mmCIF file of C-alpha atoms in Angstrom:
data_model
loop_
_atom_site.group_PDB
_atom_site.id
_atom_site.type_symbol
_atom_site.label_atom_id
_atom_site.label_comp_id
_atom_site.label_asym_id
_atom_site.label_seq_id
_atom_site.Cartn_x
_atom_site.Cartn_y
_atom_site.Cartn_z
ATOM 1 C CA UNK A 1 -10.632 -4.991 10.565
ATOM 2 C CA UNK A 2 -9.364 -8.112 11.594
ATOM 3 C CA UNK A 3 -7.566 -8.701 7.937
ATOM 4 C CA UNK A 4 -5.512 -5.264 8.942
ATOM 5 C CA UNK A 5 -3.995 -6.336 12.253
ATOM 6 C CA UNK A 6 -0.390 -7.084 12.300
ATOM 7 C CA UNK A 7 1.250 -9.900 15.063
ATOM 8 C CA UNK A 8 4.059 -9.389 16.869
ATOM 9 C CA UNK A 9 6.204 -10.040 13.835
ATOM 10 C CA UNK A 10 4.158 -6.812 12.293
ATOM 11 C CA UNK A 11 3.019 -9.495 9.936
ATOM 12 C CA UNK A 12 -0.720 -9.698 8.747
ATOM 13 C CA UNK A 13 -3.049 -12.576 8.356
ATOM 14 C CA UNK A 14 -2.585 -13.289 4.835
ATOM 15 C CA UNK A 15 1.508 -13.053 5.429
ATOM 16 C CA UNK A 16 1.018 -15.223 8.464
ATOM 17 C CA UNK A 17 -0.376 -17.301 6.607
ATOM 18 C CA UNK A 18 2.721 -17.892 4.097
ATOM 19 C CA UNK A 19 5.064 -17.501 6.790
ATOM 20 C CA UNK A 20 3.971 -20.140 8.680
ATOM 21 C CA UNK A 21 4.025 -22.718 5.868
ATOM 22 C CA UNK A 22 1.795 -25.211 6.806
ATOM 23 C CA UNK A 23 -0.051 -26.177 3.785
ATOM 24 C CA UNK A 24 -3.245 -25.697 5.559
ATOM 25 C CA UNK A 25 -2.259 -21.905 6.004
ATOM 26 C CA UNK A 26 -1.534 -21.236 2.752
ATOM 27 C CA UNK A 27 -4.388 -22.532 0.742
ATOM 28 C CA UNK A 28 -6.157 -19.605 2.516
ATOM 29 C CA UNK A 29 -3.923 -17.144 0.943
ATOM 30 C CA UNK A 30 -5.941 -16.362 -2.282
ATOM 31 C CA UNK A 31 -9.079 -15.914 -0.021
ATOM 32 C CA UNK A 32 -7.617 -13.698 2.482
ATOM 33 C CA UNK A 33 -5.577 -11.682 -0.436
ATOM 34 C CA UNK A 34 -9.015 -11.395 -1.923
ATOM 35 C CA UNK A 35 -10.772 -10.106 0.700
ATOM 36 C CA UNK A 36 -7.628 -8.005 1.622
ATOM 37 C CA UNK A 37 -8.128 -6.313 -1.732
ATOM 38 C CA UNK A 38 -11.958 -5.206 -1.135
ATOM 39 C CA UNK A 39 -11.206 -3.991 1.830
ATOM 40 C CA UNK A 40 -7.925 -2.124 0.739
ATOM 41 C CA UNK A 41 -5.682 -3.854 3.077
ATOM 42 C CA UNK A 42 -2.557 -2.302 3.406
ATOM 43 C CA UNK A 43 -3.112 0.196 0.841
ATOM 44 C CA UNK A 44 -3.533 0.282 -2.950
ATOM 45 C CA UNK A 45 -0.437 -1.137 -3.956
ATOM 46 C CA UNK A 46 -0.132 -4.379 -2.143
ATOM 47 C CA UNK A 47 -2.486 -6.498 -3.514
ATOM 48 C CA UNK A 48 -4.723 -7.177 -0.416
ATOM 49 C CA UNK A 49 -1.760 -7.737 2.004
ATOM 50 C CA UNK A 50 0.980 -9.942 -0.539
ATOM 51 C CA UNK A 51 3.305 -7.386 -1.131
ATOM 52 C CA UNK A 52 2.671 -4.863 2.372
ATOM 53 C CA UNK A 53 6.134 -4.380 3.994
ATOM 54 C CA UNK A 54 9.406 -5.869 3.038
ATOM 55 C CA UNK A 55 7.175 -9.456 3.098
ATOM 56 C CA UNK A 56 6.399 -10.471 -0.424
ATOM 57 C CA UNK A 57 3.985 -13.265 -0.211
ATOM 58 C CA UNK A 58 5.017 -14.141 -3.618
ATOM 59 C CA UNK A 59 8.077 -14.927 -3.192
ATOM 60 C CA UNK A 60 7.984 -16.651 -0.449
ATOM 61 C CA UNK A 61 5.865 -19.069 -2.580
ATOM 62 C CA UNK A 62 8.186 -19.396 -4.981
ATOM 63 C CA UNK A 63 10.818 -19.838 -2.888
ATOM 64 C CA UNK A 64 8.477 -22.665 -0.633
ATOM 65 C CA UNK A 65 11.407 -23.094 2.224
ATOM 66 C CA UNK A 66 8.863 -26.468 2.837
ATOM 67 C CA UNK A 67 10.637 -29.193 0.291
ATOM 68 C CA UNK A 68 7.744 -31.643 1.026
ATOM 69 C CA UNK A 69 6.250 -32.105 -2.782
ATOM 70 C CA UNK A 70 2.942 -31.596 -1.003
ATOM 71 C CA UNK A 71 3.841 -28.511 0.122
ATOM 72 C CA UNK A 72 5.380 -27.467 -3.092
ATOM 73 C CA UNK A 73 2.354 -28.705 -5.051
ATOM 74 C CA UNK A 74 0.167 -26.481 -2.896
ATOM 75 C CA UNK A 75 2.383 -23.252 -3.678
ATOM 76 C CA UNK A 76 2.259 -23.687 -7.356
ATOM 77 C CA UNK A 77 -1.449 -23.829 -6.950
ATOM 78 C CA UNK A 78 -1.881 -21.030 -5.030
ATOM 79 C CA UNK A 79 0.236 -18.686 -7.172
ATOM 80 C CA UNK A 80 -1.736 -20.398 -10.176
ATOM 81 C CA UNK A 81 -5.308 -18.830 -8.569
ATOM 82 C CA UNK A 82 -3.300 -15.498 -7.931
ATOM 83 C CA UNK A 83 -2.524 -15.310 -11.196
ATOM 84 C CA UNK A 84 -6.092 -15.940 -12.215
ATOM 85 C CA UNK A 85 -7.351 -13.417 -9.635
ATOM 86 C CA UNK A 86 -4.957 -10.858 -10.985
ATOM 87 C CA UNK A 87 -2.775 -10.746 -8.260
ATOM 88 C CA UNK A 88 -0.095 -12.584 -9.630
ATOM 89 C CA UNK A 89 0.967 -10.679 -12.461
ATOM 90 C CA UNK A 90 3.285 -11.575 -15.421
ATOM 91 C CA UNK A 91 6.174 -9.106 -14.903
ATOM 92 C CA UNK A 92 6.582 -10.473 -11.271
ATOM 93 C CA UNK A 93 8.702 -13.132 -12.422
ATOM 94 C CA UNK A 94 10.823 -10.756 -13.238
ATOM 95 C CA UNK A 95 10.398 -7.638 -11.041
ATOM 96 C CA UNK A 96 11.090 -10.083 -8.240
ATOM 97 C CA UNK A 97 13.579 -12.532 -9.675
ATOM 98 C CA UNK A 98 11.250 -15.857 -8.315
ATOM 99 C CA UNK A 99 12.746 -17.698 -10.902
ATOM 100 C CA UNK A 100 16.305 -17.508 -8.606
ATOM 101 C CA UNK A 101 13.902 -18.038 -5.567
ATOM 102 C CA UNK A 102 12.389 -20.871 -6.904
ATOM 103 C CA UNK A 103 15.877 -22.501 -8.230
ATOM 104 C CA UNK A 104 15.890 -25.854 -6.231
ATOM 105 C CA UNK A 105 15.453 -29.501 -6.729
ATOM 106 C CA UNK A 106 12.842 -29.356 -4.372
ATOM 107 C CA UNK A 107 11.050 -26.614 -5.967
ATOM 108 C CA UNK A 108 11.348 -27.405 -9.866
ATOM 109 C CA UNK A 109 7.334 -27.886 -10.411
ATOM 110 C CA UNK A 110 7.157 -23.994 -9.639
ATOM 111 C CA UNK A 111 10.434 -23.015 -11.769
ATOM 112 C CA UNK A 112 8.730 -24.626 -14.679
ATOM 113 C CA UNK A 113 5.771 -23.257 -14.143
ATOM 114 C CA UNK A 114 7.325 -19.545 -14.100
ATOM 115 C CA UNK A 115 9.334 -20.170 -16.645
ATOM 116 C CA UNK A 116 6.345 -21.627 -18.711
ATOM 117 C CA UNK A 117 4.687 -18.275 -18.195
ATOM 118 C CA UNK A 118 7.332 -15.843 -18.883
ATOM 119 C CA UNK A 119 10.441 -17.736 -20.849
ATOM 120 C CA UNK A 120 12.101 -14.179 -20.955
ATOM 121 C CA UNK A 121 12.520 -14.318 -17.418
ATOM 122 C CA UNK A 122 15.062 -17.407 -18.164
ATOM 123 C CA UNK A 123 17.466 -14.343 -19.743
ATOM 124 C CA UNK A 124 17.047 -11.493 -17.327
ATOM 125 C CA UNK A 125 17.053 -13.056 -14.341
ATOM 126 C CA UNK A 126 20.570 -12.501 -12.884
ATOM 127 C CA UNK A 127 22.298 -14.887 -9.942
ATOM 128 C CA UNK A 128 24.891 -14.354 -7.942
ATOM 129 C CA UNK A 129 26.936 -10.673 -8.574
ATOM 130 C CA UNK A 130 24.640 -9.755 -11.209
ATOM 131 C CA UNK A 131 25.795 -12.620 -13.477
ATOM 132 C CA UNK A 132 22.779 -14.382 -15.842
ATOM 133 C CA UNK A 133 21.330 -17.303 -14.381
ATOM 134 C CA UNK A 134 22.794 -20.269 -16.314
ATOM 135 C CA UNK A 135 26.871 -18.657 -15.317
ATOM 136 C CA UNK A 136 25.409 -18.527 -11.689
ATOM 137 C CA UNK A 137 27.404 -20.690 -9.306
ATOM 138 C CA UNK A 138 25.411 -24.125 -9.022
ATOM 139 C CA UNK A 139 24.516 -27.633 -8.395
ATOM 140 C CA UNK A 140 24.375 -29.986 -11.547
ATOM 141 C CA UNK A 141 20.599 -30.115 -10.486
ATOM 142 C CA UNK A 142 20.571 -25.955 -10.921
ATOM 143 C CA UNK A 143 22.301 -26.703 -14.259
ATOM 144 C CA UNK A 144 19.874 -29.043 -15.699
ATOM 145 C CA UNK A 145 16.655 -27.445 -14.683
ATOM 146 C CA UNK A 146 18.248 -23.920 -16.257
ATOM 147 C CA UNK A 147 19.256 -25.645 -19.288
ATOM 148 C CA UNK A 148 16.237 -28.291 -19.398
ATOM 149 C CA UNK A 149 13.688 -24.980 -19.511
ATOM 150 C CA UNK A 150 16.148 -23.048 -21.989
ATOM 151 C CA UNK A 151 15.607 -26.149 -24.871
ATOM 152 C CA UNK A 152 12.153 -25.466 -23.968
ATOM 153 C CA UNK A 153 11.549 -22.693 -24.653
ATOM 154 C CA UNK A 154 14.377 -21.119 -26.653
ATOM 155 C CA UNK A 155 16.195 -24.594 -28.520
ATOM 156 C CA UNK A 156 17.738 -22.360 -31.544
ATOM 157 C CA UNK A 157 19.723 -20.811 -29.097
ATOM 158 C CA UNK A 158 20.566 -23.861 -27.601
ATOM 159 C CA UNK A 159 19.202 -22.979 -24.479
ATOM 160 C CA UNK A 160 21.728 -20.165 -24.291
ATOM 161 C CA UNK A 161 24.690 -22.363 -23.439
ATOM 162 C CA UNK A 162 26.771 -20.839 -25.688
ATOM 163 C CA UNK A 163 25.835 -17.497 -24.169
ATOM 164 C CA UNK A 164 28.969 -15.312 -22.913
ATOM 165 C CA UNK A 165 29.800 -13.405 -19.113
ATOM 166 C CA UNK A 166 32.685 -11.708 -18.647
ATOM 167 C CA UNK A 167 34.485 -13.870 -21.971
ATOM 168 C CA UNK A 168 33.238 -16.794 -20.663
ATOM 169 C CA UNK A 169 29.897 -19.301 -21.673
ATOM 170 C CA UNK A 170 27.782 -21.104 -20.065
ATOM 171 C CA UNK A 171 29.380 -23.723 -21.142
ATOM 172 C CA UNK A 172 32.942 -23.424 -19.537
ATOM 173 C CA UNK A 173 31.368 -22.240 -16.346
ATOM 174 C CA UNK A 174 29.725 -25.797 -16.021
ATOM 175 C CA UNK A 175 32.924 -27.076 -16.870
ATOM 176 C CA UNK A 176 34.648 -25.053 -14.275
ATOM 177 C CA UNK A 177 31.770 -24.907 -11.653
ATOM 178 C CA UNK A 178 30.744 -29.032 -11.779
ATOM 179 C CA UNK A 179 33.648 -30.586 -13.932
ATOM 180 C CA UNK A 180 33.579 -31.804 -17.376
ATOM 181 C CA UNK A 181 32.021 -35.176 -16.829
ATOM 182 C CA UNK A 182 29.059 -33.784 -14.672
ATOM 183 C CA UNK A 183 28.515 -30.849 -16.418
ATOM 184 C CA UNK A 184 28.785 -33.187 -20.134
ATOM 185 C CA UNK A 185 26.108 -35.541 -18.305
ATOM 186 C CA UNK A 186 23.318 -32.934 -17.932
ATOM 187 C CA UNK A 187 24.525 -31.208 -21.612
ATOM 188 C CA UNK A 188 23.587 -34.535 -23.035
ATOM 189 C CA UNK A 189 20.845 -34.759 -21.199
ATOM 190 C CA UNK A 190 19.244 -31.855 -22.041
ATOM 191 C CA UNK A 191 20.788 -31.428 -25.903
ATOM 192 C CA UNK A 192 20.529 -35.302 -27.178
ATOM 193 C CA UNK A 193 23.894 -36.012 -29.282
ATOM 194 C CA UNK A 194 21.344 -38.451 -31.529
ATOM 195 C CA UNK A 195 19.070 -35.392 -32.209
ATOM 196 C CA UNK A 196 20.891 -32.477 -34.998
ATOM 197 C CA UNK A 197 20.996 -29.253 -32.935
ATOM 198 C CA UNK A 198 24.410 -28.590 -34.634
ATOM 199 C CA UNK A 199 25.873 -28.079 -31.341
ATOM 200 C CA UNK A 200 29.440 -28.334 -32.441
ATOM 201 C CA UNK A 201 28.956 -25.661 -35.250
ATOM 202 C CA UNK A 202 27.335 -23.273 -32.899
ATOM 203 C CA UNK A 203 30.112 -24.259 -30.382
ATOM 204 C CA UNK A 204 33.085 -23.240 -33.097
ATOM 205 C CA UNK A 205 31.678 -20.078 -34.175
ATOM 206 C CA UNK A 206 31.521 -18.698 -30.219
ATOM 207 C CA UNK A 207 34.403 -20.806 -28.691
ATOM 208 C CA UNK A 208 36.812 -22.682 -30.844
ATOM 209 C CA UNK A 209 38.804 -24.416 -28.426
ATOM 210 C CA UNK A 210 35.315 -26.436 -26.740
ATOM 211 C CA UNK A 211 35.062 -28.647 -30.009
ATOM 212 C CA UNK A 212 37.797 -31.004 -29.032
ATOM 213 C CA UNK A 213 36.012 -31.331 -26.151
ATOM 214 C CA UNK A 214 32.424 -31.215 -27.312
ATOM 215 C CA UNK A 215 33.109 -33.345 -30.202
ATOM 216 C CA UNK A 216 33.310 -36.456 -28.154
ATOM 217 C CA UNK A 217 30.408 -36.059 -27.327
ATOM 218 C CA UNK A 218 28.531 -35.948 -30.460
ATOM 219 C CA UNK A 219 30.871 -37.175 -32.864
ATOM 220 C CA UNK A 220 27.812 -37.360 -35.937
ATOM 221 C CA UNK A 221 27.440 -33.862 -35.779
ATOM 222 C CA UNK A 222 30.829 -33.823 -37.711
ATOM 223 C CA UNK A 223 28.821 -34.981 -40.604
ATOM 224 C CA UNK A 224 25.628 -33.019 -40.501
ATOM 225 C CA UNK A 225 24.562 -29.910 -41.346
ATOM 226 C CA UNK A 226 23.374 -27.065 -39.201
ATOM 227 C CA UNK A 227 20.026 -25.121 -39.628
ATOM 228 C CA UNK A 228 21.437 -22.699 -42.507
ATOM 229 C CA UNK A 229 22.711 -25.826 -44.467
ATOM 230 C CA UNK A 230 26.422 -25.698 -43.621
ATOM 231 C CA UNK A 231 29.126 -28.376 -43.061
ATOM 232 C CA UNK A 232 31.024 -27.936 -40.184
ATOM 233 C CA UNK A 233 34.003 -26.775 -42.060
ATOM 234 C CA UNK A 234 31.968 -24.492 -43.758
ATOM 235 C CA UNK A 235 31.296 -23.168 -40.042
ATOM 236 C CA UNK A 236 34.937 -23.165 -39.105
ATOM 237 C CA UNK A 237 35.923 -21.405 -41.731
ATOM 238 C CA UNK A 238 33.738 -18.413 -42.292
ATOM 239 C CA UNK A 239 34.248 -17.863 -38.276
ATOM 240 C CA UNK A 240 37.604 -17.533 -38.965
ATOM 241 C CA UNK A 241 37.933 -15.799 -41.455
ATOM 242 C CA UNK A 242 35.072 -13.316 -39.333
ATOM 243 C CA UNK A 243 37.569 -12.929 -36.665
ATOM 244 C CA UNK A 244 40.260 -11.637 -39.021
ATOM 245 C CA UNK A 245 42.733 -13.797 -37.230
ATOM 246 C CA UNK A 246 44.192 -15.137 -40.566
ATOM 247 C CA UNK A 247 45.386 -13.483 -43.167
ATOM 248 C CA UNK A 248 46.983 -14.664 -46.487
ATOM 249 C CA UNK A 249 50.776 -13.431 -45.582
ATOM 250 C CA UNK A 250 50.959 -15.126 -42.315
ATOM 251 C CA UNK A 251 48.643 -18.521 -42.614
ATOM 252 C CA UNK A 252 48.341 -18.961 -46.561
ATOM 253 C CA UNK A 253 48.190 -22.516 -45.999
ATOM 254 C CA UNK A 254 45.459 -22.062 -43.927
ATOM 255 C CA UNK A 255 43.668 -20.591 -47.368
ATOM 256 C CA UNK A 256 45.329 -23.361 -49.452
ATOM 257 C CA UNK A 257 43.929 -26.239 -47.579
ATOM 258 C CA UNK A 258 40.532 -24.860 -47.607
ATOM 259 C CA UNK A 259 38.498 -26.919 -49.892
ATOM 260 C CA UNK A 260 36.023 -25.068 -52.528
ATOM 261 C CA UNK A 261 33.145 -25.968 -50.674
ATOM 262 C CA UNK A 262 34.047 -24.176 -47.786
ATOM 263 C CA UNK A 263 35.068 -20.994 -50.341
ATOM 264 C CA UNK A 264 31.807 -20.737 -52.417
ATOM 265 C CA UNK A 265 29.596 -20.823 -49.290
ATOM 266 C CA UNK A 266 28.274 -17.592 -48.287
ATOM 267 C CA UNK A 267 28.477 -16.751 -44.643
ATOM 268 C CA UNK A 268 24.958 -16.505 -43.273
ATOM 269 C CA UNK A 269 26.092 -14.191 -40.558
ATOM 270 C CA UNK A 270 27.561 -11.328 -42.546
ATOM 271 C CA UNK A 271 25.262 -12.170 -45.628
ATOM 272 C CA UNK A 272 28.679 -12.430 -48.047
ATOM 273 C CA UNK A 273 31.021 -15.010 -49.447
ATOM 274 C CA UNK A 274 34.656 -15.387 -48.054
ATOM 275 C CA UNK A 275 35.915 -13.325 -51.295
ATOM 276 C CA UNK A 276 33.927 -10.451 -50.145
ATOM 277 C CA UNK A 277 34.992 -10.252 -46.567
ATOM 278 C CA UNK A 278 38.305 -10.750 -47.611
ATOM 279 C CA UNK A 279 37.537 -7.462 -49.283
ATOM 280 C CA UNK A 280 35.617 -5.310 -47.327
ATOM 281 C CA UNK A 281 36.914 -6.110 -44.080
ATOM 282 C CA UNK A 282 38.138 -2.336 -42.224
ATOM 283 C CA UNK A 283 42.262 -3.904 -42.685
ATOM 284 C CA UNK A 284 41.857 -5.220 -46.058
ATOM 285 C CA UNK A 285 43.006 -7.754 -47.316
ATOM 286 C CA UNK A 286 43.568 -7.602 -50.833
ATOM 287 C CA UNK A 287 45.826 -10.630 -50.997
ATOM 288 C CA UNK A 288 43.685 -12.742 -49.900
ATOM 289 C CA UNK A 289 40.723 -11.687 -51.495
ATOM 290 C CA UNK A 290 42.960 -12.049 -55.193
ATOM 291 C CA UNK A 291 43.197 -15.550 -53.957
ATOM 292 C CA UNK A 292 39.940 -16.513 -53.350
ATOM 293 C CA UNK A 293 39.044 -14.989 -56.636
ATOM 294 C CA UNK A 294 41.402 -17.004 -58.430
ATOM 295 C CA UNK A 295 40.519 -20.103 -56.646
ATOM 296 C CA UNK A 296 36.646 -19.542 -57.458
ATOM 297 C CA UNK A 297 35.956 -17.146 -59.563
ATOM 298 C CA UNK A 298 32.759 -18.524 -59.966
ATOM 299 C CA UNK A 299 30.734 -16.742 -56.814
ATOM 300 C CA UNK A 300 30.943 -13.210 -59.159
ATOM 301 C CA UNK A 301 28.202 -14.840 -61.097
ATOM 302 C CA UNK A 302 26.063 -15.504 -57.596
#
């Protein structure tokens, strides 16, 4: 009975316990949450006590509002023998957002550790107004740990800087939010300019006018390929031509300049060469398309 009585706060033992946040207390959490459960404390759906009321022991372990790295230490090992008791369950991540509670400097040990366990949680977790987590307002320490765990666990997307809110990436927010330097000294960081992520190509294709920026940066990536065996002018130029920004009567010398290289590539995104988008885009553009046939009649035979 005495697991079931509530203080003055209307908290019970095993909240107390995580609300007073000595790391005493809460080693005693998984014991009492255990015992909670036999004995059907609080009722079937709060997990011996953790989630009774509008306390969730959970995330107030996540969140650890003690920065002491013994104290955050403890808290990763006590959700670690939740989870192993069951009461710590995978789709708390991201039922209850902890990876936004556990967003801090302090707490990074436990923000890798949920984001270890449930790297999805990394794109539905939303910040501030609903907004995904890497465009929520931050410190370049926020930045880096997002963008650290997103090369982690999702590098071919380039740990989603690229990704877009509102018209804007990830990547101009950090620009806007921490400045260009700062937010270019975590990128680099993070994304290694001596390592081939093809950054720049992935950066043209999304936002065109970061690669005078970006290139900087990584400068070599102006000579590499990226992971479908493209130049970077390749890149440039089937993006484009995918907007259906240029067209043959008003920038021919956009077309002219183009190098055959860049026309006999097929476009891994739509799966066709330049001559066939040309053709089969909804305006077009027969022109165009005469003129890339001309210039390389040789992709009929691909």
């Amino acid at each position: 009975e005495s697991l079931s009585m509530q203080d003055r706060h209307s908290l019970l033992p095993v909240q107390r316990a995580a609300w007073l946040y000595s790391v005493g207390m809460v080693s005693f959490i998984p014991l009492l949450a255990k015992e909670g459960l036999r004995l059907n404390v609080g009722g079937e759906e709060s997990r011996g006590g953790l989630l009774h009321g509008r306390k969730n022991i959970l995330v107030d372990l996540a969140r650890c509002d003690d920065h002491t790295r013994k104290a955050i230490v403890k808290c990763k090992q006590v959700l670690e023998e939740l989870r192993e008791m069951g009461l710590f369950k995978k789709e708390d991540i991201q039922n209850f957002d902890l990876l936004s509670y556990s967003l801090s400097r302090y707490s990074a040990p436990l923000f890798e550790m949920l984001a270890a366990w449930d790297p999805y949680s990394l794109i539905t977790t939303t910040g501030v107004d609903g907004c995904p987590l890497i465009h929520d307002p931050f410190s370049e320490e926020d930045f880096e740990m997002i963008l650290k765990a997103g090369m982690e666990h999702f590098p071919e997307r380039l740990g989603f800087l690229f990704q877009k809110y509102k018209g804007k990436t990830a990547c101009e927010n950090a620009f806007d939010e921490l400045g260009v330097n700062q937010a270019m000294a975590v990128i680099c960081k993070c994304i290694p300019p001596f390592e081939n992520h093809a950054l720049i190509h992935r950066a043209v294709e999304v936002a065109p006018h970061l690669e005078d920026k970006l290139i900087k940066y990584y400068p070599k990536e102006a000579f590499k390929r990226d992971a479908t065996g493209r130049t970077l002018p390749q890149v440039k130029f089937h993006a484009q031509l995918r907007r259906g920004t240029q067209t043959y009567d008003s920038t021919a010398s956009f077309f002219a300049n183009a190098i055959d290289d860049q026309i006999e590539a097929k476009d891994p995104r739509s799966v066709m060469f330049p001559l066939m988008v040309a053709a089969s885009d909804k305006k077009g553009d027969l022109k165009l398309a005469c003129y890339l046939l001309r210039r390389c009649p040789s992709v009929l035979a691909n």
